[in-house]
Amino acid sequence: MGGQWLSTVEQTSSGRPVFLPNEIECSLVSAVDLECEDLPSFPSLKSGLLILTTHRLIWLPPDTSSTSTTSSAVAVPLSSVSHIFSAKKSLKAIFHSPRIRFQASLFHEPGSNPEPGPRSIVVTIVVRGKGDCDAFLGKFWESWRGRAWESEVSGPVRGEDLGSGSGTRSGSGFYTKEGAVRMVGVSGILRKEQEMWESTDKSLQEAFQDLNALMSKAKEMVMLAEKMRQKLLSGSNSQTGSTNDDELGSKEEMQDWLLSVGIISPVTKESAGALYHQQLSRQLADFVKIPLDRAGGMINLIDVYCLFNRARGTELISPEDLLQACSLWEKFDVPVMLRKFDSGVMVIQNKSHSDEEVFVRIKALVTNPDALRTGISASDAAITLGIAPAMAKEHLLTAESKGLLCRDISPDGFRFYINLFPEINQDDVYLVKDHGIYSTWVRVASVS
Amino acid sequence: MQKLGDFKLPHFFNYPPYFTLQPVRDTREKQVQVWKELILDYCRTQKIFVIGLEEDFPLFSNPVIERSLSHEAREAFISALVSEAGRAEWLGKGHRKCLILWHRIQDWADIILRFVKDNGLEDSVITVEEMRSGVECRGTELHGIDRAILMRALRLLEQKGKLAIFKGTSADDEGVKFSM
């Protein structure tokens, strides 16, 4: 083809373009022309399908054309785009098809008449069809700015279809021009794995070299830290009574300094815990806000542990860390708190959480006719209160301990009823007052 | 109103939590109180003197709501009765059978005295058996009284000098001579 400015695009048997590794489609527009006024030898690309990917702008010829046609699938690598022009709003533009213009630095396929080397030309995308030009422009910007192609530059050389894109990588076959092995097929995948292992191994070795050096330094550091620690300890012991402000100030400085180096001072451990735990504590308080609202104001500590670690992804925290982080909240002004129930279950709840309010809702639930007749289970309460069943059970147990409810254990399960025992008259067990929950219950229960 | 035999059951007998031993202290106290009352009332009207914990005591289950007291609950309530001085006593070792004193021994003693007065037996002699199944006692509370309880009441009165117990010709033919 004369004037090979644009790289060819390999296509699958069904006409889809073969994508590069990690290349993702972003947008498609149909009935698009690509024009270039600067180059007379620019190919005629009319009414094709324009595909924007993370790496390229691919133009596919329209379906109606046969294989041996004047135009074939071509692409402009986004890496060669130097500028995207913003849409021109003019009177002319209203009557014409919408256009997007961009500037790219393209190479000419060697072996053709004009001089080799890059030329900066302006290409116009003419959207003749019904595509949304502005949206496409937006996506074009995003993909271009995303620079997805750059993250792969450091990797080993792969066989890409950017034939004339950079001029150095071209041709097909197992070996590229530099002699590096091409990554194609299963062997390509295996090869890639192998190379990744080798490079990881190498970097690990290098790291350990540094580590050895660090360890020898660490010995000195440890001795220094010990000296500091002794000083701090002796400082706090010598003052049996009140300490004056100066002494306290320098001691605090020392502690801060030690903390910043990452060493845990024994004095600090007693009071606020290491810096790590303080930071973790704050981070946890921020993180837990959203799940807490979603769970209705109270979450099991075990669930928080799972959520938090999953969100962190790496650098997982241990259960002890979590517990310590929660207990540090007492020292800060955060809107959440750790709470331990009598049953041993630990939860995180909003400080604004009111037990009383929950009891009001439980009471309302347990005094409706069905509940009077058959009581409520933890799952019933969970649905009404909008919280997890385990949390609901804790609330029910707490309400029971306050005398609001009493339990009924039977083969049907563990259920709760409104507490009627206070309503029973000691002197006359047959007496039922005309009004009140007892009489309501009698009425409802006798229906069944 | 529900009945157990001819015994009128209170409404809360159909309240399921009534049959589950409540853990909360205040609620438990109330529950125990009410159960004690009910047991005493029932035993009094049905003239039941002994309760076996492992037997099917009708008061301990309610088929209408499909609930019954667990062994632990039964023991808890009966023990509470035993703790109340003079109301109940465990029979033998192991908490299996319990003597229910819906009338205290002292009350029984008073009933005996009234019985004696009503029938003009102040200076007579009567066998123990007659006291509990004879013609005179028909219609009185003494009819069908548990023999052991009767003996204890009599012994109490003997201590007070109201009567004297003597052995008859055969083992179960003890007699009582009143001297009031």
XYZ file of C-alpha atoms in Angstrom:
628
model
C 0.000 0.000 0.000
C 1.314 3.366 -0.838
C 2.069 5.709 1.953
C 2.138 3.475 4.955
C 1.670 6.010 7.728
C -0.552 4.041 9.960
C 0.272 0.652 11.477
C -1.676 -2.325 10.299
C -4.032 -4.065 12.650
C -4.241 -7.833 12.793
C -7.774 -9.081 12.706
C -9.398 -12.253 13.883
C -11.430 -14.437 11.592
C -14.590 -12.668 12.698
C -13.158 -9.286 11.927
C -12.402 -8.206 15.461
C -9.021 -6.596 15.989
C -6.399 -8.620 17.808
C -5.712 -6.755 20.977
C -2.360 -6.289 22.589
C -1.800 -7.783 26.016
C -3.534 -5.572 28.602
C -5.228 -3.558 25.876
C -8.812 -2.805 26.782
C -11.544 -1.391 24.541
C -12.972 1.879 25.768
C -15.324 3.176 23.154
C -16.679 2.461 19.688
C -18.044 4.850 17.100
C -19.388 3.777 13.746
C -19.398 5.518 10.350
C -16.173 7.374 10.928
C -13.803 8.867 8.390
C -10.158 9.482 9.099
C -8.686 12.338 7.134
C -5.405 14.081 6.999
C -4.973 17.262 5.056
C -1.213 17.469 5.624
C -0.337 14.272 3.833
C -1.263 13.664 0.246
C -0.299 10.044 0.614
C -2.639 9.464 3.532
C -4.900 6.494 2.783
C -8.569 6.905 2.165
C -10.399 5.746 5.263
C -14.098 6.216 4.929
C -17.067 5.229 7.028
C -15.344 2.667 9.155
C -15.629 1.595 12.761
C -13.405 3.552 15.122
C -12.364 1.700 18.266
C -10.716 3.559 21.102
C -8.637 1.361 23.363
C -6.278 2.023 26.215
C -3.402 1.803 23.753
C -4.585 2.682 20.280
C -7.128 4.256 18.009
C -8.153 1.445 15.708
C -10.009 2.043 12.478
C -11.760 -0.932 10.933
C -13.073 -0.864 7.395
C -16.839 -1.187 6.963
C -18.260 -4.689 6.629
C -19.523 -4.290 3.099
C -16.048 -4.121 1.641
C -14.388 -7.376 0.668
C -10.925 -8.439 1.764
C -9.117 -7.040 -1.181
C -10.184 -3.512 -0.787
C -8.404 -0.230 -0.893
C -8.573 0.194 2.865
C -7.566 -2.259 5.581
C -7.657 -2.029 9.332
C -5.215 0.505 10.665
C -4.338 1.995 14.010
C -2.743 5.020 15.546
C -0.894 4.260 18.762
C -1.937 6.663 21.483
C 1.700 6.970 22.440
C 2.299 8.882 19.244
C -0.509 11.347 19.876
C 0.974 14.655 20.908
C -2.141 16.769 21.228
C -5.890 16.546 21.081
C -7.721 19.610 19.948
C -10.831 20.679 21.757
C -14.060 20.760 19.788
C -14.465 23.884 17.715
C -17.785 25.536 18.101
C -18.536 27.503 14.971
C -21.463 28.126 12.739
C -19.956 25.837 10.176
C -19.736 23.085 12.752
C -23.504 22.965 13.220
C -24.074 21.988 9.641
C -21.189 19.620 9.301
C -20.626 16.261 10.857
C -18.877 16.550 14.188
C -15.119 16.352 14.030
C -12.288 15.553 16.403
C -8.804 16.613 15.496
C -5.616 15.425 17.026
C -1.960 15.798 16.355
C 0.251 12.765 16.095
C 3.826 12.012 15.382
C 3.811 9.299 12.778
C 6.545 7.387 11.074
C 6.595 6.581 7.491
C 7.189 2.984 6.592
C 10.822 2.805 5.445
C 11.309 2.093 1.852
C 8.913 4.657 0.502
C 9.640 7.784 -1.391
C 9.474 10.603 1.147
C 12.263 11.004 3.677
C 12.212 8.629 6.650
C 11.656 9.972 10.167
C 8.655 11.161 12.097
C 6.301 13.789 10.896
C 3.847 15.646 13.007
C 0.517 15.673 11.284
C -3.012 16.539 12.177
C -5.596 13.829 11.755
C -9.293 14.508 11.719
C -11.888 12.054 12.899
C -15.150 12.762 11.134
C -18.142 11.250 12.833
C -20.638 10.779 10.076
C -22.921 8.469 11.955
C -25.031 8.920 15.032
C -22.189 8.525 17.532
C -21.861 10.862 20.487
C -18.853 12.896 19.562
C -18.412 14.717 22.852
C -18.489 11.529 24.904
C -15.952 9.974 22.603
C -13.738 13.002 22.901
C -13.884 12.688 26.665
C -12.898 9.049 26.539
C -10.168 9.802 24.058
C -8.649 12.259 26.538
C -8.910 9.757 29.354
C -7.261 6.936 27.471
C -4.546 9.175 26.158
C -3.805 10.573 29.579
C -4.018 7.132 31.087
C -0.850 6.183 29.276
C -1.512 2.506 29.730
C 1.206 1.623 27.258
C 3.927 3.007 29.484
C 3.540 0.449 32.257
C 4.607 -2.258 29.897
C 7.712 -0.601 28.598
C 9.825 -1.952 31.426
C 8.755 -5.527 30.780
C 10.424 -7.841 28.366
C 9.967 -7.218 24.693
C 6.756 -8.605 23.371
C 5.600 -9.212 19.880
C 3.295 -6.311 19.186
C 1.537 -5.324 16.066
C 2.925 -1.838 16.035
C 4.631 -2.550 12.828
C 5.865 0.861 11.890
C 5.047 2.538 15.134
C 8.546 2.905 16.397
C 10.444 1.472 13.582
C 12.725 -0.759 15.600
C 10.268 -3.527 16.296
C 8.900 -5.019 13.186
C 8.444 -8.211 11.346
C 7.026 -11.461 12.537
C 8.668 -14.665 13.615
C 9.966 -16.039 16.873
C 12.724 -13.570 17.364
C 12.396 -9.826 17.218
C 14.936 -7.583 15.657
C 16.940 -7.291 18.878
C 17.156 -10.997 19.249
C 14.937 -11.085 22.332
C 12.466 -13.922 22.397
C 8.932 -13.174 21.292
C 6.070 -13.977 23.619
C 3.515 -15.846 21.661
C 1.266 -18.724 22.558
C 1.637 -21.017 25.528
C 5.390 -21.088 25.311
C 5.248 -17.351 25.410
C 3.291 -17.432 28.636
C 5.655 -19.941 30.172
C 8.608 -17.926 29.063
C 7.143 -14.807 30.591
C 6.579 -16.600 33.911
C 10.125 -17.851 33.866
C 11.542 -14.416 33.225
C 9.417 -12.949 36.004
C 10.741 -15.514 38.451
C 14.292 -14.837 37.434
C 13.977 -11.108 37.840
C 12.248 -11.468 41.229
C 14.972 -13.796 42.379
C 17.630 -11.338 41.325
C 16.001 -8.393 43.073
C 15.570 -10.445 46.236
C 19.232 -11.277 46.273
C 20.082 -7.647 45.916
C 17.720 -6.756 48.707
C 19.306 -9.227 51.045
C 22.689 -7.752 50.376
C 21.348 -4.486 51.651
C 19.687 -6.241 54.538
C 22.943 -7.739 55.684
C 24.452 -4.312 55.724
C 21.435 -3.055 57.630
C 21.652 -5.804 60.204
C 25.166 -4.836 61.188
C 23.994 -1.265 61.602
C 20.979 -2.499 63.464
C 23.171 -3.872 66.201
C 24.452 -0.401 66.891
C 20.916 0.939 66.769
C 19.707 -1.617 69.277
C 22.489 -0.699 71.694
C 21.615 2.960 71.339
C 17.962 2.207 71.926
C 18.785 0.247 75.040
C 20.757 3.157 76.422
C 17.827 5.464 75.761
C 15.431 3.094 77.375
C 17.522 2.829 80.500
C 17.692 6.560 80.706
C 13.929 6.932 80.397
C 13.214 4.240 82.917
C 15.658 5.618 85.443
C 14.224 9.050 84.812
C 10.689 7.970 85.701
C 11.830 5.956 88.710
C 13.941 8.652 90.338
C 10.960 10.961 90.580
C 8.700 9.398 93.130
C 6.669 12.509 93.656
C 5.685 15.110 91.094
C 7.908 15.808 88.148
C 8.593 19.318 87.047
C 7.628 20.433 83.569
C 11.128 20.551 82.146
C 11.859 16.993 82.999
C 8.547 15.908 81.560
C 9.136 17.862 78.366
C 12.472 16.335 77.546
C 11.193 12.914 78.410
C 8.301 13.364 75.996
C 10.685 14.520 73.317
C 12.728 11.444 73.860
C 9.686 9.267 73.571
C 8.570 10.958 70.385
C 12.013 10.600 68.910
C 12.106 6.936 69.755
C 8.670 6.457 68.330
C 9.600 8.161 65.088
C 12.537 5.812 64.734
C 10.043 3.025 65.219
C 11.256 1.715 68.544
C 8.732 1.075 71.226
C 9.623 2.744 74.468
C 8.476 0.892 77.583
C 7.199 4.053 79.190
C 5.049 4.816 76.171
C 3.746 1.305 76.003
C 2.112 1.801 79.351
C 0.378 4.957 78.296
C -0.620 5.208 74.662
C 0.969 2.374 72.793
C 3.318 2.633 69.867
C 2.878 5.082 67.051
C 1.854 2.236 64.821
C -1.114 1.456 66.991
C -2.129 5.068 67.229
C -2.143 5.463 63.486
C -3.884 2.155 63.038
C -6.453 3.178 65.564
C -7.292 6.356 63.696
C -7.347 4.614 60.377
C -9.676 1.984 61.763
C -12.030 4.605 63.155
C -12.286 6.209 59.715
C -12.686 2.939 57.905
C -15.355 1.520 60.160
C -17.804 4.408 59.654
C -19.340 3.203 56.425
C -19.742 -0.487 57.312
C -21.173 0.604 60.651
C -23.906 2.674 59.035
C -24.691 -0.104 56.644
C -24.989 -2.605 59.473
C -27.360 -0.458 61.474
C -24.958 0.974 64.032
C -23.348 -2.149 65.456
C -20.897 -4.670 64.022
C -19.350 -7.788 65.472
C -15.605 -7.303 66.017
C -14.849 -10.447 64.035
C -16.646 -8.982 61.029
C -14.649 -5.774 61.342
C -11.454 -7.805 61.404
C -12.399 -9.491 58.132
C -13.587 -6.304 56.433
C -10.590 -4.277 57.476
C -8.032 -6.836 56.404
C -9.769 -7.412 53.126
C -9.734 -3.705 52.436
C -6.064 -3.444 53.311
C -5.165 -6.239 50.936
C -1.567 -6.441 52.135
C -0.024 -5.630 55.504
C -2.769 -7.464 57.310
C -3.257 -6.779 60.982
C -3.458 -9.405 63.673
C -6.421 -9.776 66.007
C -4.311 -8.393 68.834
C -3.522 -5.310 66.791
C -7.202 -4.806 66.129
C -8.103 -5.168 69.766
C -5.386 -2.771 70.796
C -6.422 -0.270 68.141
C -9.989 -0.357 69.429
C -8.970 0.088 73.028
C -6.969 3.164 72.035
C -10.168 4.879 70.954
C -10.860 5.829 74.529
C -7.939 8.226 74.295
C -9.031 9.947 71.121
C -12.208 11.703 70.317
C -13.676 9.312 67.796
C -17.370 8.641 67.258
C -17.016 4.888 67.684
C -16.435 2.617 70.654
C -15.721 -0.965 71.569
C -18.324 -2.726 73.617
C -18.273 -6.071 75.319
C -21.506 -7.865 76.071
C -22.079 -10.177 79.009
C -22.002 -13.119 76.695
C -18.426 -12.204 75.718
C -19.336 -10.979 72.257
C -17.431 -7.827 71.328
C -18.819 -5.261 68.971
C -17.990 -1.879 67.576
C -20.792 0.611 67.843
C -21.438 4.272 67.236
C -21.101 6.373 70.342
C -24.394 7.905 69.371
C -25.994 4.489 69.565
C -28.631 4.441 72.179
C -29.656 1.243 73.890
C -32.829 2.907 75.040
C -33.885 3.627 71.509
C -33.332 0.006 70.566
C -35.386 -1.121 73.547
C -38.258 1.075 72.462
C -38.193 -0.612 69.090
C -37.938 -4.059 70.614
C -40.859 -3.309 72.893
C -42.945 -2.190 69.947
C -42.052 -5.365 68.094
C -42.775 -7.704 70.980
C -46.172 -6.227 71.852
C -47.826 -6.656 68.491
C -50.434 -9.453 68.456
C -48.380 -12.080 66.635
C -45.425 -11.566 68.902
C -47.656 -11.707 71.954
C -48.874 -15.069 70.846
C -45.654 -16.665 69.641
C -42.846 -14.422 70.811
C -39.920 -13.278 68.672
C -36.672 -14.911 67.696
C -33.333 -13.256 67.098
C -33.931 -13.386 63.343
C -37.289 -11.624 63.681
C -35.625 -8.876 65.648
C -32.777 -8.709 63.138
C -35.194 -8.027 60.300
C -37.078 -5.349 62.196
C -34.025 -3.607 63.596
C -32.057 -3.905 60.371
C -29.005 -5.465 61.984
C -27.237 -8.814 61.923
C -28.959 -11.669 63.832
C -26.028 -12.086 66.194
C -26.256 -8.390 67.073
C -30.015 -8.644 67.446
C -29.592 -11.500 69.892
C -27.251 -9.391 72.004
C -29.842 -6.645 72.113
C -32.565 -9.090 73.083
C -30.414 -10.527 75.852
C -29.667 -7.045 77.126
C -33.372 -6.207 77.070
C -34.021 -9.404 78.987
C -31.501 -8.475 81.651
C -33.281 -5.155 82.028
C -36.529 -6.981 82.695
C -38.205 -5.984 79.463
C -38.349 -9.486 77.998
C -38.234 -13.062 79.163
C -37.072 -16.136 77.373
C -38.850 -19.240 76.177
C -36.669 -22.219 75.359
C -38.356 -25.151 73.682
C -37.938 -27.521 70.745
C -39.261 -24.589 68.659
C -36.145 -22.656 69.495
C -34.992 -19.728 71.577
C -37.642 -17.034 71.627
C -38.431 -13.928 73.647
C -41.731 -12.628 74.979
C -42.702 -9.416 76.695
C -42.122 -9.879 80.392
C -45.491 -10.442 82.057
C -44.210 -11.675 85.406
C -44.415 -8.250 87.045
C -48.087 -8.125 86.047
C -49.003 -11.257 87.973
C -50.614 -10.411 91.279
C -48.960 -12.266 94.154
C -52.033 -12.330 96.301
C -54.481 -13.337 93.648
C -52.952 -15.227 90.761
C -56.236 -15.266 88.928
C -56.546 -11.526 88.861
C -56.073 -9.782 85.538
C -56.395 -6.022 85.497
C -58.732 -4.611 82.876
C -56.079 -2.584 81.134
C -52.472 -3.252 80.559
C -50.325 -5.623 78.689
C -51.428 -8.658 80.698
C -55.056 -8.295 79.717
C -54.059 -7.659 76.109
C -52.012 -10.792 76.152
C -54.843 -12.842 77.670
C -57.162 -11.626 74.951
C -54.721 -12.369 72.138
C -53.541 -15.716 73.499
C -57.015 -17.095 73.938
C -57.799 -16.489 70.263
C -55.595 -19.385 69.249
C -60.601 -20.808 82.061
C -58.417 -23.822 81.633
C -58.652 -26.655 84.099
C -56.499 -29.452 85.287
C -58.978 -31.934 86.605
C -61.207 -29.677 88.621
C -58.440 -27.241 89.388
C -58.854 -23.839 87.807
C -55.654 -22.785 86.081
C -54.587 -19.149 86.025
C -54.067 -17.405 82.665
C -50.321 -17.297 82.862
C -50.236 -21.067 82.781
C -50.424 -20.599 79.005
C -47.549 -18.115 78.941
C -44.624 -20.041 77.416
C -41.846 -18.282 79.359
C -43.540 -19.550 82.512
C -42.105 -22.952 81.701
C -38.530 -21.788 81.074
C -36.327 -21.147 84.067
C -35.566 -17.428 83.819
C -31.947 -16.381 84.252
C -32.503 -12.741 85.176
C -32.623 -12.464 88.936
C -35.690 -10.294 89.446
C -37.688 -12.169 86.861
C -36.606 -15.467 88.367
C -37.690 -14.442 91.845
C -41.126 -13.565 90.562
C -41.340 -16.788 88.610
C -40.354 -18.897 91.598
C -42.864 -17.098 93.785
C -45.694 -17.750 91.386
C -44.767 -21.390 90.891
C -44.630 -22.013 94.626
C -48.111 -20.593 95.014
C -49.428 -22.665 92.185
C -47.911 -25.892 93.475
C -49.305 -25.354 96.941
C -52.752 -24.430 95.618
C -52.884 -27.417 93.344
C -51.731 -29.857 96.006
C -54.202 -28.449 98.481
C -57.193 -28.837 96.199
C -56.131 -32.209 94.886
C -54.934 -33.414 98.284
C -51.527 -34.285 96.991
C -48.931 -34.753 99.700
C -45.927 -36.003 97.795
C -44.435 -34.883 94.494
C -41.987 -37.064 92.612
C -39.715 -34.928 90.451
C -39.225 -37.594 87.882
C -42.867 -38.520 87.674
C -45.437 -36.950 85.410
C -46.808 -34.340 87.698
C -49.626 -32.770 85.683
C -48.882 -29.254 86.840
C -45.398 -29.404 85.365
C -46.506 -29.545 81.754
C -49.001 -27.778 79.585
C -49.912 -29.699 76.428
C -51.914 -26.745 75.081
C -48.778 -24.695 74.511
C -46.527 -27.773 74.312
C -44.248 -26.786 77.114
C -43.026 -28.589 80.219
C -40.650 -27.785 83.003
C -37.173 -29.151 82.674
C -35.802 -31.225 85.525
C -33.614 -28.319 86.496
C -36.634 -26.034 86.686
C -38.662 -28.490 88.741
C -35.862 -28.900 91.196
C -35.435 -25.147 91.413
C -39.067 -24.522 92.302
C -39.436 -27.420 94.704
C -36.188 -26.494 96.416
C -37.541 -22.999 96.838
C -40.540 -24.519 98.600
C -38.267 -26.609 100.785
C -36.291 -23.494 101.684
C -39.442 -21.846 102.887
C -39.543 -23.182 106.402
C -42.159 -25.731 107.036
C -43.618 -25.828 103.542
C -41.927 -28.842 102.030
C -39.338 -31.455 102.837
C -37.233 -33.748 100.760
C -37.950 -37.401 101.419
C -34.888 -39.548 101.701
C -31.542 -38.868 100.144
C -31.394 -37.355 96.686
C -33.894 -34.794 95.504
C -36.363 -37.198 93.996
C -39.426 -37.050 96.201
C -40.736 -34.183 98.207
C -43.333 -33.934 100.929
C -45.586 -30.948 100.375
C -46.961 -29.268 103.460
C -49.670 -27.075 102.023
C -50.776 -26.974 105.583
C -47.883 -26.556 107.888
C -47.533 -29.171 110.622
C -48.716 -26.582 113.062
C -51.779 -25.940 110.901
C -52.533 -29.641 110.861
C -52.232 -29.724 114.604
C -54.809 -26.950 114.832
C -57.101 -28.836 112.447
C -56.831 -31.936 114.643
C -57.728 -29.923 117.719
C -60.746 -28.449 115.973
C -61.743 -31.893 114.792
C -61.553 -33.211 118.339
C -63.669 -30.337 119.635
C -66.226 -30.591 116.865
C -66.725 -34.280 117.503
C -66.564 -34.175 121.258
C -63.589 -36.460 121.466
C -61.827 -34.565 124.264
C -61.581 -37.488 126.596
C -61.811 -40.292 124.078
C -59.495 -42.607 122.375
C -59.308 -43.029 118.631
C -56.992 -44.869 116.353
C -54.767 -43.006 114.003
C -56.316 -44.789 111.078
C -59.784 -43.755 112.108
C -58.627 -40.194 112.261
C -57.766 -40.206 108.638
C -60.335 -42.569 107.150
C -63.023 -43.047 109.748
C -66.627 -41.873 109.556
C -66.078 -38.768 111.626
C -63.390 -37.370 109.402
C -65.406 -37.583 106.216
C -65.839 -34.118 104.849
C -63.035 -32.709 106.916
C -59.548 -31.910 105.865
C -58.236 -34.855 107.826
C -59.808 -37.237 105.406
C -57.067 -38.887 103.372
C -54.284 -37.043 105.083
C -50.852 -38.477 104.571
C -50.129 -40.777 107.478
C -46.640 -39.495 108.081
C -47.877 -35.942 108.262
C -50.637 -36.930 110.635
C -48.135 -38.627 112.899
C -45.946 -35.601 112.996
C -48.851 -33.342 113.851
C -49.904 -35.731 116.573
C -46.421 -35.873 117.996
C -46.324 -32.113 118.024
C -49.541 -32.080 120.045
C -48.163 -34.820 122.295
C -45.225 -32.595 123.086
C -47.670 -29.899 124.049
C -49.408 -32.374 126.301
C -52.685 -32.341 124.404
C -52.705 -36.041 123.781
C -50.842 -39.255 124.160
C -49.972 -41.720 121.467
C -49.867 -45.381 122.296
C -49.217 -48.474 120.406
C -52.045 -50.798 119.721
C -52.132 -54.521 119.297
C -50.776 -54.421 115.714
C -48.247 -52.179 114.016
C -50.715 -49.907 112.236
C -53.148 -49.718 115.020
C -51.734 -46.861 116.950
C -54.137 -44.984 119.053
C -54.471 -41.524 120.452
C -55.874 -40.490 123.791
C -56.792 -36.861 124.020
C -56.493 -34.982 127.226
C -57.438 -31.454 126.422
